[in-house]
Amino acid sequence: MKKNNLGEIKIEHYIDYVQELFNKVRNNEIDPNEICLLDIIEKYIEHIINSRPNSIDIDIAADFLISISSLILWKSNLLLPIQQEQVEDDFEENTDFTDEDYWLEYKKYHSLINFFEDKEVMQKDIYLTHLSPKIEKEEQYQRNDFSDLILAIESILSRKNYNNNTINFKKREYNILQKIKDIEKQFKMNKGELSFRKIISFKYSRLEIIVTFLALLELICQGKVYYNQSKNFGDIIFFRKDDKKLTTKRKQ
Amino acid sequence: MLFVSNKPLSIKEIKNITGKEKKYVKETIEKLQSEYQKSNSPFFIQEVARGFSFATKPEYAEWIKKLYNNEKRYVLSKASIETLAIVAYNQPITRMEIEKIRGVNCTTLLLNLLKNNFIKICGRKKVAGNPLLYRVTERFLLHFGLKSMSDLPPIDELGFSNEKSQITKIFSNAGD
């Protein structure tokens, strides 16, 4: 492989140079084997490291990445055995879809949204005997996993800025039992329905958020509380199961 | 049977239980449907999800909502509907194939649809990586009030050129 003579090229013309190189390879004017990509990439990384943080033009950097990636792909394809290329050609007869093909395909399904929305609106006011909202909710409760809750608590903890990330275990201000009682009190005050934001207040300290969350998990595991998120990115609503129902279930 | 069943009952199921002829079952359901319509009954027999089920008329929805403390029913987002449409027309289909058409990551969307029982995993595609295959469930038909998959409008009649339908054909053969 030849070593590229990049020392003489000014960095302003660097991207143009790479793009021109790519065009020449594409037009079979240059043999890609004669280009040392490592040399080009190292020179560019050197430029990035030496530049001031805010002085890099993102658009130019993106153009460079596209051009250099295309060159890498071009060179990598040359390394493939010829036989495999023939197989690929046969395969491409059926699957050589351009972005436009996929766009057309996408538009078909996108146009169906209105059809499904109309159907959904029509069916929304029809209640089937076996599919009442309560059964729907119970079904969902049975399928609930804790991934939504873990994501929600992670987002709350990441949004809060803490000067001190460590927790002093010696100082026990809150415990799970006490928090369970607090949550149960809140449920009573709010007719058995609470939102995640109401239970875990932003005013709480990191330790209090974690203890409250553990108390909530304990209530879910005991089957006293279940939750539902009716919309993506919507608030998670917790419901307290009827005490009467619980006792009858236990008897059974 | 329709009153107590926990799912829509198909004519075949009713026939197997009662031992009556298919034609007889169909005629009886039709007779009941017309009777309820004539007597302006608040409920009717809806043909949904490959079967029949008792359902309340939309004009009584307000009262039923009050009965369920104005409980909101699950409403799908546009992105979810779009993904469901792709799955419904190309099932069984892999996540990668859905993403190729939509052009965006669909992992969370598929997880939500799975969690809410609109789609289910129906196997693995026999290609490198053995990706999971998805198909729509009965809940999909119930949610949109569709009788069966044949209730969906034919994809080629949506006013688009049929030339590029090869993609759909290839996806449709995914499970073979």
Short mmCIF file of C-alpha atoms in Angstrom, two decimals:
data_model
loop_
_atom_site.label_atom_id
_atom_site.label_comp_id
_atom_site.label_asym_id
_atom_site.label_seq_id
_atom_site.Cartn_x
_atom_site.Cartn_y
_atom_site.Cartn_z
CA MET A 1 0.00 0.00 0.00
CA LYS A 2 1.17 3.45 -0.78
CA LYS A 3 1.57 6.03 1.91
CA ASN A 4 -0.60 9.08 1.13
CA ASN A 5 1.09 12.40 0.86
CA LEU A 6 -1.18 14.15 3.35
CA GLY A 7 1.35 16.38 5.02
CA GLU A 8 1.02 19.00 2.31
CA ILE A 9 -2.78 19.19 2.39
CA LYS A 10 -4.38 21.91 4.48
CA ILE A 11 -7.11 20.73 6.83
CA GLU A 12 -9.72 23.03 5.18
CA HIS A 13 -9.33 21.07 1.97
CA TYR A 14 -9.05 17.74 3.75
CA ILE A 15 -12.71 16.75 3.39
CA ASP A 16 -12.70 17.74 -0.30
CA TYR A 17 -9.64 15.55 -0.75
CA VAL A 18 -11.33 12.52 0.84
CA GLN A 19 -14.52 13.06 -1.16
CA GLU A 20 -12.57 13.41 -4.39
CA LEU A 21 -10.68 10.25 -3.53
CA PHE A 22 -13.98 8.43 -3.00
CA ASN A 23 -15.36 9.70 -6.33
CA LYS A 24 -12.21 8.56 -8.14
CA VAL A 25 -12.44 5.09 -6.58
CA ARG A 26 -16.10 4.89 -7.57
CA ASN A 27 -15.28 5.87 -11.16
CA ASN A 28 -12.45 3.29 -11.26
CA GLU A 29 -9.87 6.06 -11.75
CA ILE A 30 -7.87 4.92 -8.72
CA ASP A 31 -7.24 1.42 -7.42
CA PRO A 32 -8.59 1.36 -3.82
CA ASN A 33 -5.73 -0.94 -2.83
CA GLU A 34 -3.35 1.94 -3.36
CA ILE A 35 -5.02 4.13 -0.75
CA CYS A 36 -3.84 3.92 2.83
CA LEU A 37 -7.04 4.58 4.80
CA LEU A 38 -5.26 4.23 8.13
CA ASP A 39 -3.06 7.18 7.20
CA ILE A 40 -6.08 9.34 6.37
CA ILE A 41 -7.95 8.40 9.56
CA GLU A 42 -4.93 8.94 11.82
CA LYS A 43 -4.34 12.37 10.28
CA TYR A 44 -7.97 13.32 10.85
CA ILE A 45 -8.03 12.06 14.45
CA GLU A 46 -4.90 14.08 15.06
CA HIS A 47 -6.72 17.16 13.71
CA ILE A 48 -9.74 16.48 15.96
CA ILE A 49 -7.53 16.06 19.06
CA ASN A 50 -5.61 19.25 18.35
CA SER A 51 -8.75 21.33 17.64
CA ARG A 52 -10.48 23.34 20.32
CA PRO A 53 -13.67 21.61 21.59
CA ASN A 54 -16.19 24.00 19.98
CA SER A 55 -14.27 24.72 16.80
CA ILE A 56 -15.16 21.45 15.00
CA ASP A 57 -17.82 21.84 12.33
CA ILE A 58 -20.24 18.95 12.90
CA ASP A 59 -21.44 18.96 9.26
CA ILE A 60 -17.90 18.67 7.92
CA ALA A 61 -17.07 15.96 10.45
CA ALA A 62 -20.20 14.04 9.40
CA ASP A 63 -19.28 14.37 5.71
CA PHE A 64 -15.83 13.01 6.49
CA LEU A 65 -17.26 10.02 8.37
CA ILE A 66 -19.61 9.18 5.49
CA SER A 67 -16.86 9.42 2.87
CA ILE A 68 -14.33 7.42 4.88
CA SER A 69 -16.94 4.76 5.79
CA SER A 70 -17.84 4.40 2.12
CA LEU A 71 -14.17 3.96 1.27
CA ILE A 72 -13.76 1.33 4.03
CA LEU A 73 -16.84 -0.53 2.73
CA TRP A 74 -15.49 -0.36 -0.84
CA LYS A 75 -12.14 -1.78 0.22
CA SER A 76 -13.73 -4.46 2.44
CA ASN A 77 -15.92 -5.64 -0.43
CA LEU A 78 -12.78 -6.18 -2.50
CA LEU A 79 -11.59 -8.69 0.10
CA LEU A 80 -14.64 -10.90 -0.40
CA PRO A 81 -14.16 -14.02 -2.54
CA ILE A 82 -15.44 -13.72 -6.13
CA GLN A 83 -17.78 -16.72 -5.74
CA GLN A 84 -19.66 -15.00 -2.95
CA GLU A 85 -20.10 -11.94 -5.15
CA GLN A 86 -21.88 -14.10 -7.73
CA VAL A 87 -24.21 -15.50 -5.08
CA GLU A 88 -24.86 -11.97 -3.90
CA ASP A 89 -25.74 -10.90 -7.46
CA ASP A 90 -28.33 -13.69 -7.70
CA PHE A 91 -29.76 -12.67 -4.35
CA GLU A 92 -29.92 -9.03 -5.31
CA GLU A 93 -32.28 -9.85 -8.16
CA ASN A 94 -35.00 -10.31 -5.53
CA THR A 95 -33.91 -8.10 -2.67
CA ASP A 96 -32.20 -5.07 -4.16
CA PHE A 97 -34.59 -2.55 -2.68
CA THR A 98 -33.71 1.10 -2.66
CA ASP A 99 -34.70 3.57 0.05
CA GLU A 100 -37.46 4.72 -2.27
CA ASP A 101 -38.95 1.21 -2.36
CA TYR A 102 -39.06 1.12 1.42
CA TRP A 103 -40.51 4.63 1.50
CA LEU A 104 -43.33 3.54 -0.84
CA GLU A 105 -43.91 0.47 1.31
CA TYR A 106 -43.96 2.62 4.44
CA LYS A 107 -46.49 5.03 2.90
CA LYS A 108 -48.87 2.13 2.33
CA TYR A 109 -48.93 1.24 6.01
CA HIS A 110 -48.94 4.86 7.08
CA SER A 111 -52.10 5.43 5.02
CA LEU A 112 -53.79 2.66 7.02
CA ILE A 113 -53.62 4.67 10.26
CA ASN A 114 -56.91 6.47 9.48
CA PHE A 115 -58.65 3.16 8.78
CA PHE A 116 -57.53 1.70 12.11
CA GLU A 117 -58.25 4.91 14.04
CA ASP A 118 -61.82 5.01 12.69
CA LYS A 119 -62.29 1.38 13.67
CA GLU A 120 -60.84 2.08 17.12
CA VAL A 121 -63.20 5.05 17.68
CA MET A 122 -66.21 2.98 16.58
CA GLN A 123 -65.28 0.07 18.82
CA LYS A 124 -64.38 2.30 21.78
CA ASP A 125 -68.03 2.78 22.71
CA ILE A 126 -69.01 -0.85 22.21
CA TYR A 127 -68.59 -2.99 25.31
CA LEU A 128 -68.31 -6.71 24.81
CA THR A 129 -69.60 -8.92 27.61
CA HIS A 130 -66.26 -10.58 28.18
CA LEU A 131 -64.06 -7.51 27.69
CA SER A 132 -65.02 -4.91 30.27
CA PRO A 133 -62.44 -2.23 31.22
CA LYS A 134 -62.03 -3.93 34.60
CA ILE A 135 -61.14 -7.27 32.99
CA GLU A 136 -58.79 -5.46 30.56
CA LYS A 137 -57.07 -3.86 33.54
CA GLU A 138 -56.84 -7.13 35.47
CA GLU A 139 -55.37 -8.82 32.39
CA GLN A 140 -52.79 -6.09 32.07
CA TYR A 141 -51.99 -6.33 35.75
CA GLN A 142 -51.22 -10.01 35.31
CA ARG A 143 -48.82 -9.22 32.46
CA ASN A 144 -47.07 -6.33 34.22
CA ASP A 145 -43.37 -6.68 34.74
CA PHE A 146 -41.20 -4.25 36.66
CA SER A 147 -39.33 -2.84 33.63
CA ASP A 148 -41.60 0.25 33.40
CA LEU A 149 -41.18 0.98 37.10
CA ILE A 150 -37.41 0.55 37.00
CA LEU A 151 -37.18 2.90 34.01
CA ALA A 152 -39.36 5.46 35.84
CA ILE A 153 -37.29 5.38 39.03
CA GLU A 154 -34.04 5.57 37.05
CA SER A 155 -35.35 8.64 35.24
CA ILE A 156 -36.32 10.33 38.54
CA LEU A 157 -32.96 9.58 40.11
CA SER A 158 -31.07 10.81 37.04
CA ARG A 159 -33.07 14.06 36.87
CA LYS A 160 -32.15 15.02 40.41
CA ASN A 161 -28.73 16.55 40.94
CA TYR A 162 -27.00 15.31 44.01
CA ASN A 163 -23.91 16.77 45.52
CA ASN A 164 -23.33 13.63 47.47
CA ASN A 165 -24.04 10.35 45.72
CA THR A 166 -23.21 8.21 48.71
CA ILE A 167 -25.84 7.14 51.25
CA ASN A 168 -25.05 7.21 54.92
CA PHE A 169 -26.43 3.92 56.20
CA LYS A 170 -25.89 4.85 59.85
CA LYS A 171 -28.49 7.55 59.72
CA ARG A 172 -31.79 5.70 59.32
CA GLU A 173 -34.42 8.32 58.75
CA TYR A 174 -36.84 6.14 56.78
CA ASN A 175 -37.70 2.48 56.71
CA ILE A 176 -39.80 0.37 54.35
CA LEU A 177 -42.47 -0.50 56.92
CA GLN A 178 -43.06 3.15 57.71
CA LYS A 179 -43.20 4.03 54.01
CA ILE A 180 -45.72 1.21 53.34
CA LYS A 181 -47.97 2.75 56.01
CA ASP A 182 -47.51 6.21 54.42
CA ILE A 183 -48.42 4.90 50.97
CA GLU A 184 -51.49 3.10 52.35
CA LYS A 185 -52.58 6.33 54.01
CA GLN A 186 -52.15 8.16 50.70
CA PHE A 187 -54.26 5.52 48.96
CA LYS A 188 -57.06 6.01 51.50
CA MET A 189 -56.99 9.77 50.99
CA ASN A 190 -57.07 9.44 47.18
CA LYS A 191 -59.82 6.80 46.86
CA GLY A 192 -57.40 3.95 46.14
CA GLU A 193 -55.71 5.58 43.15
CA LEU A 194 -52.30 7.27 43.07
CA SER A 195 -49.91 8.41 40.38
CA PHE A 196 -46.22 7.52 40.45
CA ARG A 197 -45.34 11.21 40.67
CA LYS A 198 -47.57 11.60 43.72
CA ILE A 199 -46.05 8.66 45.54
CA ILE A 200 -42.46 9.53 44.75
CA SER A 201 -42.18 13.26 45.13
CA PHE A 202 -39.34 15.25 43.57
CA LYS A 203 -38.88 16.91 46.94
CA TYR A 204 -37.70 13.63 48.45
CA SER A 205 -34.05 12.93 49.09
CA ARG A 206 -32.28 10.15 47.18
CA LEU A 207 -32.57 7.79 50.17
CA GLU A 208 -36.27 8.58 50.62
CA ILE A 209 -36.98 7.94 46.92
CA ILE A 210 -35.26 4.55 47.08
CA VAL A 211 -37.02 3.51 50.33
CA THR A 212 -40.42 4.63 48.96
CA PHE A 213 -39.78 2.69 45.75
CA LEU A 214 -38.88 -0.45 47.74
CA ALA A 215 -42.04 -0.05 49.79
CA LEU A 216 -44.05 0.22 46.58
CA LEU A 217 -42.43 -2.93 45.19
CA GLU A 218 -43.24 -4.74 48.43
CA LEU A 219 -46.92 -3.75 48.11
CA ILE A 220 -46.96 -4.96 44.48
CA CYS A 221 -45.32 -8.26 45.44
CA GLN A 222 -47.89 -8.73 48.20
CA GLY A 223 -50.61 -8.25 45.57
CA LYS A 224 -52.09 -5.28 47.40
CA VAL A 225 -51.30 -2.80 44.65
CA TYR A 226 -51.25 -3.02 40.86
CA TYR A 227 -50.40 -0.45 38.26
CA ASN A 228 -51.20 0.64 34.74
CA GLN A 229 -49.66 2.97 32.16
CA SER A 230 -52.40 3.73 29.65
CA LYS A 231 -50.23 5.82 27.29
CA ASN A 232 -46.61 5.74 26.23
CA PHE A 233 -44.64 8.21 28.36
CA GLY A 234 -47.79 8.77 30.41
CA ASP A 235 -47.90 8.70 34.18
CA ILE A 236 -47.97 5.29 35.85
CA ILE A 237 -51.14 4.99 37.94
CA PHE A 238 -51.23 2.69 40.96
CA PHE A 239 -54.46 1.12 42.18
CA ARG A 240 -55.13 -0.43 45.53
CA LYS A 241 -56.82 -3.82 45.27
CA ASP A 242 -60.07 -4.15 47.20
CA ASP A 243 -59.49 -5.56 50.66
CA LYS A 244 -62.71 -7.58 50.30
CA LYS A 245 -61.45 -9.19 47.13
CA LEU A 246 -58.15 -10.05 48.79
CA THR A 247 -59.81 -11.79 51.72
CA THR A 248 -62.09 -13.83 49.46
CA LYS A 249 -59.08 -14.84 47.37
CA ARG A 250 -57.17 -15.91 50.47
CA LYS A 251 -60.15 -17.97 51.64
CA GLN A 252 -60.29 -19.71 48.27
CA MET B 1 -73.45 -19.75 25.67
CA LEU B 2 -72.72 -16.33 24.18
CA PHE B 3 -73.66 -14.71 27.50
CA VAL B 4 -71.30 -16.75 29.63
CA SER B 5 -68.40 -17.28 27.23
CA ASN B 6 -65.14 -15.50 28.08
CA LYS B 7 -64.33 -15.04 24.37
CA PRO B 8 -66.23 -14.66 21.10
CA LEU B 9 -67.66 -18.04 20.09
CA SER B 10 -67.27 -19.21 16.52
CA ILE B 11 -70.01 -21.07 14.65
CA LYS B 12 -67.79 -24.16 14.67
CA GLU B 13 -67.45 -24.05 18.47
CA ILE B 14 -71.22 -23.66 18.96
CA LYS B 15 -71.80 -26.48 16.47
CA ASN B 16 -69.41 -28.80 18.34
CA ILE B 17 -71.09 -28.12 21.69
CA THR B 18 -74.72 -28.22 20.61
CA GLY B 19 -74.36 -30.86 17.90
CA LYS B 20 -76.52 -28.76 15.59
CA GLU B 21 -75.79 -28.11 11.93
CA LYS B 22 -73.56 -25.18 10.96
CA LYS B 23 -76.37 -23.70 8.87
CA TYR B 24 -78.80 -23.94 11.78
CA VAL B 25 -76.39 -22.17 14.15
CA LYS B 26 -75.77 -19.40 11.62
CA GLU B 27 -79.48 -18.91 10.98
CA THR B 28 -80.26 -18.82 14.70
CA ILE B 29 -77.64 -16.14 15.32
CA GLU B 30 -78.97 -14.11 12.38
CA LYS B 31 -82.50 -14.52 13.73
CA LEU B 32 -81.42 -13.30 17.16
CA GLN B 33 -79.57 -10.38 15.60
CA SER B 34 -82.65 -9.24 13.68
CA GLU B 35 -84.88 -9.72 16.75
CA TYR B 36 -82.64 -7.51 18.89
CA GLN B 37 -82.59 -4.91 16.12
CA LYS B 38 -86.39 -4.91 15.76
CA SER B 39 -87.03 -4.62 19.49
CA ASN B 40 -84.49 -1.76 19.72
CA SER B 41 -82.56 -3.71 22.31
CA PRO B 42 -79.64 -1.98 24.10
CA PHE B 43 -77.38 -4.88 23.15
CA PHE B 44 -76.67 -6.80 19.97
CA ILE B 45 -74.61 -9.75 18.78
CA GLN B 46 -71.38 -8.53 17.23
CA GLU B 47 -69.33 -10.62 14.86
CA VAL B 48 -65.81 -10.01 16.04
CA ALA B 49 -62.48 -11.86 16.24
CA ARG B 50 -63.65 -14.91 14.25
CA GLY B 51 -66.68 -15.38 16.47
CA PHE B 52 -69.83 -13.87 17.97
CA SER B 53 -70.21 -11.98 21.22
CA PHE B 54 -72.84 -9.95 23.01
CA ALA B 55 -72.07 -6.23 22.92
CA THR B 56 -73.74 -3.04 24.09
CA LYS B 57 -74.82 -0.37 21.63
CA PRO B 58 -72.54 2.72 21.37
CA GLU B 59 -75.35 5.07 22.55
CA TYR B 60 -75.23 3.44 26.00
CA ALA B 61 -71.47 3.93 26.33
CA GLU B 62 -71.84 6.99 28.59
CA TRP B 63 -73.70 4.98 31.23
CA ILE B 64 -71.30 2.06 31.05
CA LYS B 65 -68.37 4.44 31.45
CA LYS B 66 -69.97 5.71 34.65
CA LEU B 67 -70.40 2.12 35.82
CA TYR B 68 -66.65 1.65 35.42
CA ASN B 69 -65.84 5.01 37.08
CA ASN B 70 -64.99 6.60 33.71
CA GLU B 71 -62.19 4.12 33.25
CA LYS B 72 -60.32 5.05 30.07
CA ARG B 73 -60.00 2.30 27.50
CA TYR B 74 -56.62 1.57 25.96
CA VAL B 75 -55.95 3.92 23.03
CA LEU B 76 -53.14 3.11 20.63
CA SER B 77 -50.71 5.76 19.39
CA LYS B 78 -50.21 6.38 15.66
CA ALA B 79 -46.81 4.67 15.81
CA SER B 80 -48.34 1.61 17.49
CA ILE B 81 -51.11 1.42 14.88
CA GLU B 82 -48.55 1.73 12.08
CA THR B 83 -46.45 -1.08 13.58
CA LEU B 84 -49.53 -3.25 14.09
CA ALA B 85 -50.55 -2.69 10.47
CA ILE B 86 -47.09 -3.82 9.29
CA VAL B 87 -47.27 -6.93 11.49
CA ALA B 88 -50.86 -7.73 10.45
CA TYR B 89 -50.13 -7.57 6.72
CA ASN B 90 -46.76 -9.32 6.80
CA GLN B 91 -47.07 -11.81 9.64
CA PRO B 92 -45.00 -13.61 10.74
CA ILE B 93 -42.44 -10.81 10.66
CA THR B 94 -39.21 -10.01 12.51
CA ARG B 95 -38.36 -6.78 14.32
CA MET B 96 -35.64 -5.98 11.79
CA GLU B 97 -38.11 -6.22 8.92
CA ILE B 98 -40.53 -3.88 10.70
CA GLU B 99 -37.71 -1.44 11.39
CA LYS B 100 -36.59 -1.59 7.77
CA ILE B 101 -40.03 -0.38 6.65
CA ARG B 102 -40.57 2.16 9.44
CA GLY B 103 -36.98 3.39 9.37
CA VAL B 104 -36.82 3.73 13.17
CA ASN B 105 -36.12 1.53 16.15
CA CYS B 106 -39.26 -0.35 17.22
CA THR B 107 -37.99 -2.28 20.27
CA THR B 108 -39.98 -0.36 22.91
CA LEU B 109 -43.08 -0.24 20.72
CA LEU B 110 -43.00 -4.00 20.19
CA LEU B 111 -42.46 -4.58 23.90
CA ASN B 112 -45.51 -2.45 24.70
CA LEU B 113 -47.62 -4.23 22.09
CA LEU B 114 -46.45 -7.57 23.48
CA LYS B 115 -47.21 -6.48 27.04
CA ASN B 116 -50.69 -5.37 26.05
CA ASN B 117 -51.30 -8.60 24.16
CA PHE B 118 -51.78 -7.03 20.70
CA ILE B 119 -48.98 -9.15 19.24
CA LYS B 120 -47.37 -12.44 20.21
CA ILE B 121 -44.14 -14.27 19.49
CA CYS B 122 -44.86 -17.16 17.13
CA GLY B 123 -41.43 -18.66 16.54
CA ARG B 124 -38.02 -17.85 15.14
CA LYS B 125 -37.00 -17.16 11.56
CA LYS B 126 -34.55 -19.68 10.16
CA VAL B 127 -31.86 -17.18 9.21
CA ALA B 128 -28.61 -16.08 10.83
CA GLY B 129 -29.30 -14.97 14.40
CA ASN B 130 -32.69 -16.75 14.52
CA PRO B 131 -34.70 -13.55 15.14
CA LEU B 132 -38.12 -13.76 16.81
CA LEU B 133 -41.21 -13.71 14.63
CA TYR B 134 -44.28 -11.72 15.59
CA ARG B 135 -47.95 -11.98 14.66
CA VAL B 136 -51.10 -10.20 15.80
CA THR B 137 -53.39 -11.72 18.42
CA GLU B 138 -57.14 -11.98 18.92
CA ARG B 139 -56.93 -8.84 21.05
CA PHE B 140 -55.96 -6.93 17.88
CA LEU B 141 -59.18 -8.02 16.17
CA LEU B 142 -61.24 -7.27 19.31
CA HIS B 143 -59.72 -3.82 19.77
CA PHE B 144 -60.56 -2.72 16.23
CA GLY B 145 -63.82 -4.70 16.02
CA LEU B 146 -62.62 -6.75 13.05
CA LYS B 147 -64.39 -9.98 12.14
CA SER B 148 -61.21 -11.63 10.92
CA MET B 149 -57.98 -10.76 9.10
CA SER B 150 -59.92 -10.74 5.83
CA ASP B 151 -61.69 -7.61 7.13
CA LEU B 152 -58.48 -5.65 6.52
CA PRO B 153 -58.47 -3.65 3.28
CA PRO B 154 -56.30 -5.32 0.59
CA ILE B 155 -52.90 -3.65 0.65
CA ASP B 156 -52.71 -3.40 -3.14
CA GLU B 157 -55.94 -1.42 -3.27
CA LEU B 158 -54.61 1.47 -1.23
CA GLY B 159 -53.90 3.60 -4.26
CA PHE B 160 -50.18 2.84 -4.49
CA SER B 161 -48.26 1.26 -7.31
CA ASN B 162 -48.11 -2.51 -7.08
CA GLU B 163 -44.59 -2.66 -8.58
CA LYS B 164 -42.80 -2.59 -5.25
CA SER B 165 -44.94 -5.18 -3.48
CA GLN B 166 -42.04 -7.65 -3.66
CA ILE B 167 -40.90 -6.49 -0.21
CA THR B 168 -44.26 -7.47 1.24
CA LYS B 169 -44.14 -10.84 -0.56
CA ILE B 170 -40.68 -11.61 0.80
CA PHE B 171 -41.77 -10.66 4.34
CA SER B 172 -44.93 -12.76 3.98
CA ASN B 173 -42.80 -15.81 3.22
CA ALA B 174 -40.69 -15.16 6.33
CA GLY B 175 -42.11 -18.07 8.29
CA ASP B 176 -41.86 -20.65 5.48
#
